[in-house]
Tab-separated table of C-alpha atoms in Angstrom:
chain	number	residue	atom	x	y	z
A	254	MET	CA	43.814	1.738	-24.262
A	255	VAL	CA	47.549	1.960	-25.052
A	256	VAL	CA	49.175	5.037	-23.578
A	257	ASP	CA	52.165	5.913	-25.756
A	258	TRP	CA	53.656	8.944	-27.476
A	259	VAL	CA	51.198	8.680	-30.361
A	260	PHE	CA	48.320	8.740	-27.887
A	261	VAL	CA	49.809	11.741	-26.064
A	262	ALA	CA	50.337	13.588	-29.363
A	263	LEU	CA	46.756	12.918	-30.456
A	264	MET	CA	45.423	14.203	-27.144
A	265	VAL	CA	47.506	17.387	-27.342
A	266	VAL	CA	46.515	18.086	-30.958
A	267	ALA	CA	42.842	17.398	-30.229
A	268	VAL	CA	42.779	19.736	-27.227
A	269	LEU	CA	44.764	22.444	-29.033
A	270	LEU	CA	42.461	22.395	-32.075
A	271	THR	CA	39.394	22.444	-29.832
A	272	GLY	CA	40.687	25.479	-27.944
A	273	ILE	CA	41.402	27.342	-31.179
A	274	SER	CA	37.967	26.356	-32.462
A	275	LYS	CA	36.026	27.473	-29.404
A	276	SER	CA	37.526	30.946	-29.196
A	277	GLY	CA	38.121	31.665	-32.865
A	278	PHE	CA	35.861	29.551	-35.064
A	279	ALA	CA	32.596	28.980	-33.165
A	280	GLY	CA	33.294	25.367	-32.252
A	281	GLY	CA	33.402	24.087	-35.820
A	282	VAL	CA	36.915	22.647	-35.812
A	283	GLY	CA	36.478	21.052	-32.394
A	284	VAL	CA	34.340	18.292	-33.867
A	285	VAL	CA	37.564	16.499	-34.862
A	286	ALA	CA	38.638	16.006	-31.224
A	287	VAL	CA	36.639	12.850	-30.517
A	288	PRO	CA	37.590	11.133	-33.825
A	289	LEU	CA	41.260	11.995	-33.231
A	290	ILE	CA	41.393	10.616	-29.694
A	291	SER	CA	39.367	7.593	-30.796
A	292	LEU	CA	42.271	6.517	-33.002
A	293	LYS	CA	44.014	5.276	-29.841
A	294	ALA	CA	41.210	5.064	-27.264
A	295	SER	CA	37.509	4.325	-27.053
A	296	PRO	CA	35.000	7.003	-28.122
A	297	THR	CA	33.512	6.813	-24.623
A	298	PHE	CA	36.865	7.757	-23.124
A	299	ALA	CA	37.255	10.542	-25.677
A	300	VAL	CA	33.966	12.267	-24.872
A	301	ALA	CA	34.465	11.759	-21.130
A	302	VAL	CA	37.947	13.273	-20.925
A	303	MET	CA	37.058	16.164	-23.246
A	304	LEU	CA	34.070	17.474	-21.258
A	305	PRO	CA	36.055	18.904	-18.294
A	306	LEU	CA	38.490	20.442	-20.777
A	307	LEU	CA	35.651	21.960	-22.784
A	308	ILE	CA	34.249	23.553	-19.632
A	309	VAL	CA	37.666	25.036	-18.787
A	310	MET	CA	37.975	26.369	-22.351
A	311	ASP	CA	34.498	27.845	-22.027
A	312	VAL	CA	35.560	29.807	-18.950
A	313	PHE	CA	38.503	31.295	-20.870
A	314	SER	CA	36.382	32.018	-23.956
A	315	LEU	CA	33.451	33.538	-22.062
A	316	LYS	CA	35.687	36.265	-20.693
A	317	ALA	CA	36.320	37.442	-24.239
A	318	TRP	CA	32.893	36.888	-25.826
A	319	TRP	CA	30.185	37.192	-23.147
A	320	HIS	CA	29.201	40.762	-24.023
A	321	GLN	CA	28.934	39.972	-27.753
A	322	ARG	CA	26.163	37.363	-27.341
A	323	VAL	CA	22.723	37.833	-28.936
A	324	GLY	CA	20.239	36.964	-26.211
A	325	ARG	CA	17.176	36.415	-28.393
A	326	LEU	CA	18.963	33.695	-30.362
A	327	LEU	CA	20.120	31.983	-27.178
A	328	TRP	CA	16.570	31.963	-25.817
A	329	LEU	CA	15.387	30.536	-29.127
A	330	MET	CA	17.934	27.723	-29.404
A	331	PHE	CA	18.944	26.787	-25.870
A	332	PRO	CA	15.684	25.231	-24.521
A	333	PRO	CA	15.573	22.755	-27.453
A	334	ALA	CA	19.282	22.087	-26.848
A	335	VAL	CA	18.480	20.977	-23.293
A	336	LEU	CA	15.851	18.651	-24.721
A	337	GLY	CA	18.454	17.302	-27.150
A	338	VAL	CA	20.812	16.562	-24.241
A	339	VAL	CA	17.999	14.786	-22.376
A	340	VAL	CA	17.232	12.677	-25.456
A	341	GLY	CA	20.930	11.843	-25.732
A	342	TYR	CA	20.990	10.717	-22.109
A	343	PHE	CA	17.959	8.444	-22.341
A	344	THR	CA	19.041	6.950	-25.671
A	345	TYR	CA	22.683	6.540	-24.641
A	346	GLY	CA	24.000	3.376	-26.272
A	347	TRP	CA	20.960	2.919	-28.531
A	348	PHE	CA	22.381	4.391	-31.705
A	349	ASP	CA	25.203	3.110	-33.837
A	350	GLU	CA	28.008	5.657	-33.481
A	351	ALA	CA	29.133	5.181	-37.077
A	352	LEU	CA	25.685	6.091	-38.374
A	353	LEU	CA	25.530	9.240	-36.249
A	354	THR	CA	28.989	10.241	-37.453
A	355	LEU	CA	27.992	9.659	-41.075
A	356	LEU	CA	24.805	11.711	-40.766
A	357	LEU	CA	26.608	14.599	-39.085
A	358	GLY	CA	29.231	14.526	-41.835
A	359	VAL	CA	26.625	14.627	-44.620
A	360	PHE	CA	24.835	17.477	-42.853
A	361	SER	CA	28.074	19.467	-42.534
A	362	VAL	CA	29.117	19.006	-46.175
A	363	LEU	CA	25.699	19.919	-47.591
A	364	PHE	CA	25.409	23.043	-45.504
A	365	GLY	CA	28.965	24.137	-46.254
A	366	LEU	CA	28.413	23.812	-50.015
A	367	TRP	CA	25.028	25.512	-49.767
A	368	GLY	CA	26.505	28.432	-47.865
A	369	LEU	CA	29.440	28.897	-50.234
A	370	PHE	CA	27.478	28.839	-53.476
A	371	LYS	CA	24.232	30.484	-52.406
A	372	PRO	CA	23.916	33.820	-50.561
A	373	LEU	CA	22.138	32.550	-47.451
A	374	ARG	CA	23.135	35.182	-44.977
A	375	GLY	CA	20.641	38.010	-44.914
A	376	LYS	CA	17.759	35.571	-45.491
A	377	LEU	CA	16.781	34.658	-41.959
A	378	MET	CA	15.146	31.261	-41.599
A	379	PRO	CA	11.976	30.790	-39.532
A	380	GLY	CA	12.252	30.401	-35.775
A	381	TRP	CA	11.343	26.726	-35.882
A	382	VAL	CA	14.513	26.062	-37.887
A	383	GLY	CA	16.542	27.682	-35.121
A	384	ARG	CA	14.804	25.550	-32.501
A	385	LEU	CA	15.384	22.416	-34.568
A	386	CYS	CA	19.061	23.264	-34.994
A	387	GLY	CA	19.320	23.936	-31.274
A	388	GLY	CA	17.824	20.546	-30.470
A	389	ILE	CA	20.118	18.749	-32.922
A	390	ALA	CA	23.106	20.650	-31.535
A	391	GLY	CA	22.234	19.539	-28.009
A	392	PHE	CA	21.953	15.903	-29.095
A	393	THR	CA	25.124	15.806	-31.218
A	394	SER	CA	26.989	17.707	-28.521
A	395	PHE	CA	25.994	15.047	-25.984
A	396	ILE	CA	26.991	12.176	-28.273
A	397	ALA	CA	30.331	13.488	-29.582
A	398	HIS	CA	30.821	17.156	-28.545
A	399	ALA	CA	29.760	17.988	-32.102
A	400	GLY	CA	27.217	20.730	-31.558
A	401	GLY	CA	29.088	23.241	-33.719
A	402	PRO	CA	27.825	22.308	-37.214
A	403	PRO	CA	24.070	22.370	-36.397
A	404	LEU	CA	24.557	25.578	-34.427
A	405	ASN	CA	26.486	27.241	-37.249
A	406	PHE	CA	23.830	26.164	-39.733
A	407	TYR	CA	21.381	28.630	-38.212
A	408	LEU	CA	23.660	31.353	-36.844
A	409	LEU	CA	25.411	31.950	-40.162
A	410	GLN	CA	22.108	33.182	-41.598
A	411	CYS	CA	21.124	35.545	-38.798
A	412	GLN	CA	22.751	38.747	-40.115
A	413	LEU	CA	25.288	38.750	-37.300
A	414	THR	CA	28.665	40.425	-37.175
A	415	LYS	CA	31.679	38.187	-36.667
A	416	GLN	CA	31.757	39.239	-33.003
A	417	GLN	CA	28.052	38.545	-32.447
A	418	PHE	CA	28.344	35.194	-34.206
A	419	LEU	CA	31.276	34.096	-32.053
A	420	GLY	CA	29.783	35.480	-28.848
A	421	THR	CA	26.462	33.701	-29.345
A	422	ALA	CA	28.131	30.417	-30.319
A	423	VAL	CA	30.562	30.502	-27.379
A	424	VAL	CA	27.816	31.164	-24.822
A	425	PHE	CA	25.480	28.548	-26.329
A	426	LEU	CA	28.126	25.822	-26.304
A	427	ALA	CA	29.335	26.783	-22.825
A	428	ILE	CA	25.878	26.503	-21.256
A	429	THR	CA	25.205	23.270	-23.130
A	430	ASN	CA	28.435	21.768	-21.783
A	431	LEU	CA	27.422	22.634	-18.230
A	432	VAL	CA	24.071	20.911	-18.769
A	433	LYS	CA	25.876	17.829	-20.107
A	434	LEU	CA	27.917	17.562	-16.915
A	435	VAL	CA	24.908	16.177	-15.008
A	436	PRO	CA	24.014	13.247	-17.308
A	437	TYR	CA	27.712	12.490	-17.931
A	438	THR	CA	28.173	12.153	-14.164
A	439	LEU	CA	25.072	9.968	-13.831
A	440	LEU	CA	26.437	7.689	-16.569
A	441	GLY	CA	29.776	7.384	-14.783
A	442	LEU	CA	31.695	9.141	-17.566
A	443	VAL	CA	33.155	11.730	-15.193
A	444	ASN	CA	35.593	9.952	-12.857
A	445	LEU	CA	38.917	10.564	-11.137
A	446	ASP	CA	41.062	9.038	-13.902
A	447	ASN	CA	39.485	11.155	-16.639
A	448	LEU	CA	39.638	14.299	-14.497
A	449	THR	CA	43.348	13.705	-13.821
A	450	ILE	CA	44.130	13.470	-17.536
A	451	ALA	CA	42.029	16.573	-18.188
A	452	MET	CA	43.917	18.539	-15.526
A	453	LEU	CA	47.262	17.634	-17.128
A	454	LEU	CA	45.999	18.973	-20.471
A	455	MET	CA	44.592	22.260	-19.137
A	456	PRO	CA	47.673	24.324	-20.151
A	457	VAL	CA	47.193	23.077	-23.719
A	458	ALA	CA	43.523	24.077	-23.549
A	459	TRP	CA	44.467	27.587	-22.412
A	460	LEU	CA	47.031	27.897	-25.208
A	461	GLY	CA	44.476	26.815	-27.810
A	462	VAL	CA	41.966	29.424	-26.650
A	463	ARG	CA	44.600	32.178	-26.775
A	464	LEU	CA	45.680	31.160	-30.280
A	465	GLY	CA	42.047	31.176	-31.436
A	466	LEU	CA	41.564	34.729	-30.164
A	467	VAL	CA	44.686	35.898	-32.008
A	468	ILE	CA	43.797	34.139	-35.273
A	469	GLN	CA	40.229	35.442	-35.500
A	470	LYS	CA	41.397	39.043	-35.038
A	471	ARG	CA	43.593	38.787	-38.131
A	472	ILE	CA	40.855	37.919	-40.645
A	473	ASN	CA	37.972	40.119	-41.807
A	474	GLY	CA	34.310	39.237	-41.441
A	475	GLU	CA	33.632	37.960	-44.966
A	476	LEU	CA	36.769	35.817	-45.028
A	477	PHE	CA	35.910	34.545	-41.558
A	478	PHE	CA	32.519	33.195	-42.656
A	479	ARG	CA	34.034	31.576	-45.743
A	480	VAL	CA	36.663	29.901	-43.597
A	481	ILE	CA	33.906	28.553	-41.323
A	482	LEU	CA	32.039	27.116	-44.313
A	483	CYS	CA	35.165	25.546	-45.822
A	484	LEU	CA	36.066	23.995	-42.479
A	485	LEU	CA	32.580	22.536	-42.227
A	486	ILE	CA	33.018	20.881	-45.634
A	487	LEU	CA	36.432	19.442	-44.744
A	488	LEU	CA	35.253	18.234	-41.362
A	489	GLY	CA	32.125	16.783	-42.916
A	490	ILE	CA	34.222	14.774	-45.372
A	491	ARG	CA	36.323	13.488	-42.478
A	492	LEU	CA	33.219	12.498	-40.524
A	493	ILE	CA	31.755	10.728	-43.546
A	494	MET	CA	34.974	8.768	-43.953
A	495	ASP	CA	34.927	7.853	-40.262
A	496	GLY	CA	31.281	6.828	-40.468
A	497	ILE	CA	31.799	4.628	-43.506
A	498	GLY	CA	34.994	2.981	-42.510
């Protein structure tokens, strides 16, 4: 790993975008953090250094969104998410990272297009779809902190207000990150060097969360959901490009 100004800039941008994403856009934008950092460091380093920062961001975000959560959806999706994390732990190193990135990108693009051109919200999917999305979110979150797209896939169709959507997503991702802390520690991904770098970036994480809260207050509900879907398409294209090349 070469530590230079490009590396520092990538880290700052990745953390800032993740903070904005977690508090203002339900974690969707944060999926770019690992690919960004991986331009100058290993993906293993990227996921390891981001986890402590994600947990700090969660603390900031939970203060704003805890009371907006929808408990029944959390109970539906979180147990499968734990299973997804467990699967990620036991299969760590088995899967080709490029393939996982490609699949997540395809998934994001297809859902984004589907949501934009077909009125999905208001047509609640069966519970098993929510459980499946929760499990996939747990697995992709473990692999690359990319639980946002599978989570959004289900939540966007649950007739939620913008506040309920954000509250449920923030709480889901926060609890999932805490669960991930155990297997990450067992795998040796949480160590003193990574924690030191994370501590230095905590002010950036706080700033990102504050910016996300400000941004989401300035757009109405319908525009908000369209922005989420467009971001999913753009991020999906980026992930596909990363997976292919």
